[in-house]
PDB file of C-alpha atoms in Angstrom:
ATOM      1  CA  UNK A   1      87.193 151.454 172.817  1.00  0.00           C
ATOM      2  CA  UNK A   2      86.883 148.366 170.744  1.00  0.00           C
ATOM      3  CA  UNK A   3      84.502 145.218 171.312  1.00  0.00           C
ATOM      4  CA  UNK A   4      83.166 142.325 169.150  1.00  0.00           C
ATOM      5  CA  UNK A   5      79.762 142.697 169.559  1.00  0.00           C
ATOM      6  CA  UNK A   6      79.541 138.144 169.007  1.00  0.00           C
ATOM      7  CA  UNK A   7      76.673 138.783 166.182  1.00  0.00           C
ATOM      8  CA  UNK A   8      75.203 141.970 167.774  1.00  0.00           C
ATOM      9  CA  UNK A   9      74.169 139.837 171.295  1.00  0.00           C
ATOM     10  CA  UNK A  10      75.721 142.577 173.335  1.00  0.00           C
ATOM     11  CA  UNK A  11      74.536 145.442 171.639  1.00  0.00           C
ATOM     12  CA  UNK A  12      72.398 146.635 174.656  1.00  0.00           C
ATOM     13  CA  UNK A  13      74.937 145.698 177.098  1.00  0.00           C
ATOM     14  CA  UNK A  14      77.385 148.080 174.855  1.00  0.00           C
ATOM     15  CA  UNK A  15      74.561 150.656 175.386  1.00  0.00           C
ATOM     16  CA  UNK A  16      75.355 150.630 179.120  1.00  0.00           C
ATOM     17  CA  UNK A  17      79.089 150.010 179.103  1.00  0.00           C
ATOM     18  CA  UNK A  18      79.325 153.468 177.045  1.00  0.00           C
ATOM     19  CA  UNK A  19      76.954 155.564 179.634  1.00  0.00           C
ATOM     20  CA  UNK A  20      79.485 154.543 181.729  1.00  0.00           C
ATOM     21  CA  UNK A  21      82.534 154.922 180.048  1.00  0.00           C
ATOM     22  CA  UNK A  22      81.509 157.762 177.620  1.00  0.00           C
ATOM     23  CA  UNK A  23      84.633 156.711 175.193  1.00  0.00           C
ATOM     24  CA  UNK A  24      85.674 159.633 172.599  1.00  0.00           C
ATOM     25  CA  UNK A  25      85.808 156.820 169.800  1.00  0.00           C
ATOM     26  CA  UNK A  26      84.212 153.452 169.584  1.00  0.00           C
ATOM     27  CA  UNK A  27      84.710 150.537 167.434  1.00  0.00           C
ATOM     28  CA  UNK A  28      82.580 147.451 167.220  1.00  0.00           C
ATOM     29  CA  UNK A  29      82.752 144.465 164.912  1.00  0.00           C
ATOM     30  CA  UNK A  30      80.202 141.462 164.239  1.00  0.00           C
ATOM     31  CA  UNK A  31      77.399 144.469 164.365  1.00  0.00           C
ATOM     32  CA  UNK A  32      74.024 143.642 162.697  1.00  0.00           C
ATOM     33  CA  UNK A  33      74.029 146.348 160.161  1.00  0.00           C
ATOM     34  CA  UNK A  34      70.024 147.182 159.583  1.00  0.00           C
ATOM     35  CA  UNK A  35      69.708 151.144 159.969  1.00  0.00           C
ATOM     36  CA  UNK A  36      67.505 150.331 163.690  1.00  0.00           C
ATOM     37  CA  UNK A  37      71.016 148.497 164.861  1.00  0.00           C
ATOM     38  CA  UNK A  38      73.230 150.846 163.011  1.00  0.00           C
ATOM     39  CA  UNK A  39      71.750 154.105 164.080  1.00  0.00           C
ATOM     40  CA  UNK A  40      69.779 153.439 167.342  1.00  0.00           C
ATOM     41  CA  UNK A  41      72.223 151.714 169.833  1.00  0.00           C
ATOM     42  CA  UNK A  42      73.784 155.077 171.202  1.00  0.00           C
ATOM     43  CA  UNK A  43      73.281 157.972 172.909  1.00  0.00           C
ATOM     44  CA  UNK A  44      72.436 160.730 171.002  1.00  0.00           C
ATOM     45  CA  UNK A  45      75.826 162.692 171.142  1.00  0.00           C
ATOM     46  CA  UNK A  46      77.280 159.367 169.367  1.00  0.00           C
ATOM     47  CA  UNK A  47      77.836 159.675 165.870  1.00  0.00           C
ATOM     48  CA  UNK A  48      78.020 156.828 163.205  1.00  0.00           C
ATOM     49  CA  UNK A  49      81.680 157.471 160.908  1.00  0.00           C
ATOM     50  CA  UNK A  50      81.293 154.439 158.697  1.00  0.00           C
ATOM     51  CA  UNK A  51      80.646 150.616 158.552  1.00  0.00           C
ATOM     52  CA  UNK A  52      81.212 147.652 156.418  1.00  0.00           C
ATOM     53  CA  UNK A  53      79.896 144.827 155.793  1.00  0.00           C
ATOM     54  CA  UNK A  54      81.931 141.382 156.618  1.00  0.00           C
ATOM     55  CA  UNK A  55      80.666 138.510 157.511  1.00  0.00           C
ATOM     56  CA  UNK A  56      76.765 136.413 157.076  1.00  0.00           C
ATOM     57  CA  UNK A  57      75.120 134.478 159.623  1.00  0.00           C
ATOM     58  CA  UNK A  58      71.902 133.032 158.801  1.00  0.00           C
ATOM     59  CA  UNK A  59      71.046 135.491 156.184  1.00  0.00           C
ATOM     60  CA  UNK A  60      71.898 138.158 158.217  1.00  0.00           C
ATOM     61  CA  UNK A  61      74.453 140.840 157.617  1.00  0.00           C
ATOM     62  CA  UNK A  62      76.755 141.658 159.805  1.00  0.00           C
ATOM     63  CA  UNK A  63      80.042 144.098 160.076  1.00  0.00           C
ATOM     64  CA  UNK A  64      82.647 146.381 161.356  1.00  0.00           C
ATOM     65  CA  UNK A  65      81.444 150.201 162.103  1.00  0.00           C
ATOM     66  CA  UNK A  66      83.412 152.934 164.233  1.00  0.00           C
ATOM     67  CA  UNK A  67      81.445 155.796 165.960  1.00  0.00           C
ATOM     68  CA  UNK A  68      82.750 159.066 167.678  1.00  0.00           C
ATOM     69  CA  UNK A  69      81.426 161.468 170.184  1.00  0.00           C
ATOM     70  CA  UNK A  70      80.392 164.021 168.045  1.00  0.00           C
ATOM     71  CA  UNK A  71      80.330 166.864 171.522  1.00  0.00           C
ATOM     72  CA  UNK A  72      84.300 166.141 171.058  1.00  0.00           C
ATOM     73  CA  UNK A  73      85.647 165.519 167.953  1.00  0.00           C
ATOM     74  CA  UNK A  74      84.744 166.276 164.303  1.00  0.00           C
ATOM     75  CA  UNK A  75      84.901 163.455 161.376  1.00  0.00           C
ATOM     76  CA  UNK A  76      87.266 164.929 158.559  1.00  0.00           C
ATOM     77  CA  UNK A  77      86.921 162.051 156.139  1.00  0.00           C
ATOM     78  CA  UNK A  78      87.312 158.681 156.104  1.00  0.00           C
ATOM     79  CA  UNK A  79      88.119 155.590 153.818  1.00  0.00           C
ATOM     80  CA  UNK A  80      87.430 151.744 153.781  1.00  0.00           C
ATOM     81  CA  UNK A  81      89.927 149.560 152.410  1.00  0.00           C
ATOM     82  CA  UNK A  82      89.431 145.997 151.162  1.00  0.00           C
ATOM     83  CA  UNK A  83      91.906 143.555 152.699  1.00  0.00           C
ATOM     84  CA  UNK A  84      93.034 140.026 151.334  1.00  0.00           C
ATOM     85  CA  UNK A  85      90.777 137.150 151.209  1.00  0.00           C
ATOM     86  CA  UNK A  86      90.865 133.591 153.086  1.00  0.00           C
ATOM     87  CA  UNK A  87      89.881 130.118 151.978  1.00  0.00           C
ATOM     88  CA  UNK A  88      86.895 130.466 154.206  1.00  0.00           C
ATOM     89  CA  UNK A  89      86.166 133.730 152.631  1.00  0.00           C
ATOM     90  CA  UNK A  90      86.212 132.531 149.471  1.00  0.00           C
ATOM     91  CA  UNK A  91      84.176 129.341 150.270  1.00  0.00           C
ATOM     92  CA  UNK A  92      81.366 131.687 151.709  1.00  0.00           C
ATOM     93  CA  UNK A  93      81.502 133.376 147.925  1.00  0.00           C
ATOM     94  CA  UNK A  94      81.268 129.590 146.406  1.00  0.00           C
ATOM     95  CA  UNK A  95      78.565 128.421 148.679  1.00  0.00           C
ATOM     96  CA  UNK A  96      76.117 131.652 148.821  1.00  0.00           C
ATOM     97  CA  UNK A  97      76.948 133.520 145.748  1.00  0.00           C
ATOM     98  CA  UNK A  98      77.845 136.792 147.533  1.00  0.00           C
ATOM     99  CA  UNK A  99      81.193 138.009 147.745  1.00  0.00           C
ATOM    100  CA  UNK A 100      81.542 140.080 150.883  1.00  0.00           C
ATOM    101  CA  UNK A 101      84.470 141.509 151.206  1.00  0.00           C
ATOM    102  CA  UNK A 102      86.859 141.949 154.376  1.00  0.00           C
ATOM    103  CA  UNK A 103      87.637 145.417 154.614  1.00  0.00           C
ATOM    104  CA  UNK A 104      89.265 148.126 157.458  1.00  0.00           C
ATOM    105  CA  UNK A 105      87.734 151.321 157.955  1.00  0.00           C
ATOM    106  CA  UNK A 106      90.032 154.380 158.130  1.00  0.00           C
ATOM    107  CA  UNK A 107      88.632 157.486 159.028  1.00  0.00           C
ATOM    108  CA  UNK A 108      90.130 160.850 160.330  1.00  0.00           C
ATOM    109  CA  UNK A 109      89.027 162.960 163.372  1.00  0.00           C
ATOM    110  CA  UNK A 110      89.910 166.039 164.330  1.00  0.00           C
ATOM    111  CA  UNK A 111      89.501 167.709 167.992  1.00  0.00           C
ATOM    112  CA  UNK A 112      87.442 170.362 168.482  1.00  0.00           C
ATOM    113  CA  UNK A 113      89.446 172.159 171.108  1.00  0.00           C
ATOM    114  CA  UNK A 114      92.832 171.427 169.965  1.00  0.00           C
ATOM    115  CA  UNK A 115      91.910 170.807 166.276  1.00  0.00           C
ATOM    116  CA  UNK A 116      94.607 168.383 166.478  1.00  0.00           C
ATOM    117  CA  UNK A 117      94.156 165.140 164.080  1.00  0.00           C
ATOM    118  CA  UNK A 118      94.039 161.396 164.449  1.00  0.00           C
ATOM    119  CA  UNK A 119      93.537 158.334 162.283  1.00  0.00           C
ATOM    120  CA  UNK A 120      91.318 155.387 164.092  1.00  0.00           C
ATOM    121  CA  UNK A 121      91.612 152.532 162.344  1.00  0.00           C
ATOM    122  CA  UNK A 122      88.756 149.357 162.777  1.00  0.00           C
ATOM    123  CA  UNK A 123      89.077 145.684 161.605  1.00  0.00           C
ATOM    124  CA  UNK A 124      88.324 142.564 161.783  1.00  0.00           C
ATOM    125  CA  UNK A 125      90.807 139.621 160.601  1.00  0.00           C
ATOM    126  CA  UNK A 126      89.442 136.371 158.958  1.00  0.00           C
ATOM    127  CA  UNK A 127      88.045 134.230 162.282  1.00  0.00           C
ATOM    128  CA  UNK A 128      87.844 130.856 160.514  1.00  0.00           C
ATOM    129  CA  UNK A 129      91.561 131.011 158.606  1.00  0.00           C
ATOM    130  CA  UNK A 130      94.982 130.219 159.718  1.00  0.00           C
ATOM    131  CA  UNK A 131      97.767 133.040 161.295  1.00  0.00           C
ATOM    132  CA  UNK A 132      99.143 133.479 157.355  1.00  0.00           C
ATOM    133  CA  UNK A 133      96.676 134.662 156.385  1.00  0.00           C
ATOM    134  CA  UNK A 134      96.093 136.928 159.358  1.00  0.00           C
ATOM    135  CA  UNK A 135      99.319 138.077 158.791  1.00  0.00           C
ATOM    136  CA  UNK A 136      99.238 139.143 155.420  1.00  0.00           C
ATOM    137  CA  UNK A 137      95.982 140.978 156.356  1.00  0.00           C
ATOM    138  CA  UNK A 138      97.951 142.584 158.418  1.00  0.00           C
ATOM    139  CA  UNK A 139     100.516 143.860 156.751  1.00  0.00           C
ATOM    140  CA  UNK A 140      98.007 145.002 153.885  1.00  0.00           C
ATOM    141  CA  UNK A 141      96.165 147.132 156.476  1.00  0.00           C
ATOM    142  CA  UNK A 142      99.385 148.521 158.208  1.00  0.00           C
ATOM    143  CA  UNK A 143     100.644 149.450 154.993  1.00  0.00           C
ATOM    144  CA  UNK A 144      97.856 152.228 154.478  1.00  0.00           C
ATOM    145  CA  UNK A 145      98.824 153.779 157.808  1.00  0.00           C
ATOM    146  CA  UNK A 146     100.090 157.385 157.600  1.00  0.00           C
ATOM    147  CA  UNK A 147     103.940 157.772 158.449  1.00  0.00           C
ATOM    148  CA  UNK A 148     103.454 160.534 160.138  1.00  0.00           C
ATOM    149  CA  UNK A 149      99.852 160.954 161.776  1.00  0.00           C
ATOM    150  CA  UNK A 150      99.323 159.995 164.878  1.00  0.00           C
ATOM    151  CA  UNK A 151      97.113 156.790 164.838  1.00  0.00           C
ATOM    152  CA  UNK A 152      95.184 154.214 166.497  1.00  0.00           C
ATOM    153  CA  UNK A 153      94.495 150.798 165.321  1.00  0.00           C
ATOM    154  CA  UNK A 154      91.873 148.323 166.907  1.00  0.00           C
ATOM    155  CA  UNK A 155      89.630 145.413 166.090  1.00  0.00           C
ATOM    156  CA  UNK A 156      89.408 141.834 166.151  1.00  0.00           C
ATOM    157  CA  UNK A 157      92.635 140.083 165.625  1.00  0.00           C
ATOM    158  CA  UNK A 158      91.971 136.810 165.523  1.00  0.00           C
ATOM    159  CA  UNK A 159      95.986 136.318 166.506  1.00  0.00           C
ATOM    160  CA  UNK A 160      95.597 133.609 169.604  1.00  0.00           C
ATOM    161  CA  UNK A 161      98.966 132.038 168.804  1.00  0.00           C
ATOM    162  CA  UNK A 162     102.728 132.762 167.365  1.00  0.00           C
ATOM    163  CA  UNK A 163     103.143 135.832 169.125  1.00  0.00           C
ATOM    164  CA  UNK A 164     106.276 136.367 168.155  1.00  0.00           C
ATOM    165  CA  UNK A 165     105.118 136.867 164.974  1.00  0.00           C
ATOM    166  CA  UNK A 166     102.808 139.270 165.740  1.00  0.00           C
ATOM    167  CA  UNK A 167     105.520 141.323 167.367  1.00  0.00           C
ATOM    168  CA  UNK A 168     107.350 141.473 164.322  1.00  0.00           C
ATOM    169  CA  UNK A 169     104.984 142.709 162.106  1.00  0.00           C
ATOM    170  CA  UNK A 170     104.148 145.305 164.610  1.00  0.00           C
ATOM    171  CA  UNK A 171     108.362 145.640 165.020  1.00  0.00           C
ATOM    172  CA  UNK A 172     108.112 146.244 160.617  1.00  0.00           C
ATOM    173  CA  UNK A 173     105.558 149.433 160.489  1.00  0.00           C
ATOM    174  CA  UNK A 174     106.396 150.731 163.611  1.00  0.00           C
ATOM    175  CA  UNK A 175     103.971 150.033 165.901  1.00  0.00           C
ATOM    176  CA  UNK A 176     103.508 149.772 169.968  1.00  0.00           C
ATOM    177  CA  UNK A 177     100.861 148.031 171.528  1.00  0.00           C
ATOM    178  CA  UNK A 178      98.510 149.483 173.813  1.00  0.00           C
ATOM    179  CA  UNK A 179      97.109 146.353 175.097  1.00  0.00           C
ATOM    180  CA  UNK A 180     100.670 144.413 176.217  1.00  0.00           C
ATOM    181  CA  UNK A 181      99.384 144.472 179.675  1.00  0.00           C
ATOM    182  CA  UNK A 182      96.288 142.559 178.671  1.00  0.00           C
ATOM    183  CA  UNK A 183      96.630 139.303 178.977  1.00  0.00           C
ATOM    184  CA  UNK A 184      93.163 137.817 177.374  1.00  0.00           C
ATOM    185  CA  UNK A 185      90.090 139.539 175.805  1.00  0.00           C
ATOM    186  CA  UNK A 186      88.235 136.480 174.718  1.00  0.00           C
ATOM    187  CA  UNK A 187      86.627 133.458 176.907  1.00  0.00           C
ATOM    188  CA  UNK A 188      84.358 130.709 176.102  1.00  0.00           C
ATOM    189  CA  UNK A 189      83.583 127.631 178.217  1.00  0.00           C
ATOM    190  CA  UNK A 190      84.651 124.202 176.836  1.00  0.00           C
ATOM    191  CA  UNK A 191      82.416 121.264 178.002  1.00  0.00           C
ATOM    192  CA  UNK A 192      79.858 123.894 179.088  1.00  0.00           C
ATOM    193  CA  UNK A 193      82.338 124.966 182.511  1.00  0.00           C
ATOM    194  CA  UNK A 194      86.180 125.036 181.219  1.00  0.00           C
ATOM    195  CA  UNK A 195      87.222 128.531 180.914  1.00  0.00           C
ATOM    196  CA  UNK A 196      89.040 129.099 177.654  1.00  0.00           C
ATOM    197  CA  UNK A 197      90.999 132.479 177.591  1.00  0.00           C
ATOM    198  CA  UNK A 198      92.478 134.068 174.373  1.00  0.00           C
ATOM    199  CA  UNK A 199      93.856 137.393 173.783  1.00  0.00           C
ATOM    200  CA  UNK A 200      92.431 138.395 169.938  1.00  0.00           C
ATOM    201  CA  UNK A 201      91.685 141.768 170.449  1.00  0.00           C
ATOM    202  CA  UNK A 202      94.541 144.445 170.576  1.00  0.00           C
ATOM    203  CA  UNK A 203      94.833 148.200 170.028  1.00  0.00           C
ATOM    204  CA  UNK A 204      98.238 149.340 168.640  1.00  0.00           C
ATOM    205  CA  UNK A 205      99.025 152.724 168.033  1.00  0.00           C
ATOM    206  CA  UNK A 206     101.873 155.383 166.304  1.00  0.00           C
ATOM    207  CA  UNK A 207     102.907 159.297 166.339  1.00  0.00           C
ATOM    208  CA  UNK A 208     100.493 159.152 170.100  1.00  0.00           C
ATOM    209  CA  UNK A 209     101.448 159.345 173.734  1.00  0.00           C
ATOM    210  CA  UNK A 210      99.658 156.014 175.224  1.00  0.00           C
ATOM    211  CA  UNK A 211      98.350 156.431 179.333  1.00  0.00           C
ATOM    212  CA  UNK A 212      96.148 153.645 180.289  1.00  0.00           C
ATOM    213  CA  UNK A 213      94.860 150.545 178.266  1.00  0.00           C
ATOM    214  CA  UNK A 214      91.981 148.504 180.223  1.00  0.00           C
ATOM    215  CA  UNK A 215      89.778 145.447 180.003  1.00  0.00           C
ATOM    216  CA  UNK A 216      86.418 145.995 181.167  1.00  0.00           C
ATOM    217  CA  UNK A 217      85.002 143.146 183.344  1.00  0.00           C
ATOM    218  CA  UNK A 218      81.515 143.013 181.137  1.00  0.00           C
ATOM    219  CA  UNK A 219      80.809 139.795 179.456  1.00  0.00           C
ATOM    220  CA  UNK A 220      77.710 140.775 177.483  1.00  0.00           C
ATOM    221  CA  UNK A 221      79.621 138.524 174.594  1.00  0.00           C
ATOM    222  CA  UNK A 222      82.646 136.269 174.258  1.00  0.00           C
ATOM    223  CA  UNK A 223      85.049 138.747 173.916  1.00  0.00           C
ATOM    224  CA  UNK A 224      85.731 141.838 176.531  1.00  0.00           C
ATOM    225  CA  UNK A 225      85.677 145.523 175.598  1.00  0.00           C
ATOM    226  CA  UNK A 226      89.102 147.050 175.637  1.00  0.00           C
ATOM    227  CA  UNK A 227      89.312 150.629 176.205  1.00  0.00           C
ATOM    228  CA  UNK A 228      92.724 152.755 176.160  1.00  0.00           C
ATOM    229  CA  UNK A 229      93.163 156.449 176.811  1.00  0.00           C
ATOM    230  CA  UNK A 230      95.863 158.387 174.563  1.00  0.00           C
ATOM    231  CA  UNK A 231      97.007 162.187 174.407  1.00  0.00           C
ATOM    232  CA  UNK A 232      97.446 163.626 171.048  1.00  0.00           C
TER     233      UNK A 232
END
């Protein structure tokens, strides 16, 4: 499962959402990341693998973090890897002094009754940036994914536009898309009663037989958990 948490707002709604859906892997972005956030919002059985810090918002610190079912799988090891910076990133280091870098988290779980192995990655592209940019964030993450391993990739996009190219970045490492049948994971109201629908979440995937991929009709925040079942 993957869902932007919109500055940790929906953190108790995630609460619920995973009681009901009891996912095998979750990963959130825009997560306050104090240890009572970090380490309290889940039932017990849920596991933290890693988090990172990535963006500020009023002083506060927020970030990406991916946590497993720890009754199902085991956490082998796992890796965070710094990704390119944007104007806006770099303004952030100019106007507060604090360079927080965007970053993926990689880590590697293993099954505990097949003791077969999986890569999940978790990111979160630059939100305030143009698509270049996006892209060659992209293509920086995808290039640390295993030829060979079956893998999952989700996050926060940020890619509402130029879908084409999207496709063929996806198209250059090899990549399907779990989520093609999703047609929008993000909605915010213009004029206080508009609807405006984007799709910037997706879950891609390699070396893994994909079954279902859906969007779950919760709107604790401005984007929609996605969740997407696989067979490895």
């Amino acid at each position: 499962m993957t869902y932007n948490l919109l500055l940790s707002s929906a953190v108790d709604g995630l609460n619920t959402i995973v009681q009901e859906e009891s996912p095998d892997v979750i990963a959130v972005q825009e997560i306050k990341t104090n240890k009572e956030i970090l380490l309290g919002s889940f039932p017990s059985n849920y596991e933290l693998a890693d988090f990172s810090f990535c963006l500020i918002n009023k002083g506060n610190l927020f970030g990406i973090a991916t946590y497993y079912d720890q009754t199902k799988l085991d956490l082998i090891a796992t890796q965070t890897h710094k990704l390119p910076f944007s104007c806006s990133d770099f303004l952030i280091l100019l106007v507060l002094g604090r360079n927080i870098p965007l970053t993926m988290l990689k880590p590697l779980f293993e099954d505990k009754k097949t003791k077969k192995q999986f890569y999940f990655y978790n990111l979160h592209l630059s939100p305030y940036a143009g698509n270049g940019i996006r892209k060659k964030q992209m293509k920086e993450a995808f290039d640390y994914v295993e030829e060979d391993m079956p893998t999952i990739i989700t996050g926060d996009f940020n890619f509402p536009y130029l879908r084409r190219d999207f496709e063929k970045i996806m198209k250059q490492f090899h990549l399907r898309e779990a989520t093609h049948t999703i047609d929008y994971s993000f909605r915010r109201k213009f004029m206080g009663f508009l609807p405006l629908n984007f799709k910037l979440d997706y879950i891609l995937y390699k070396n893994i037989d994909h079954l279902t991929t859906r969007r779950l009709d919760h709107q604790f925040s401005d984007h929609f958990p996605l969740v997407a079942d696989f067979d490895y």
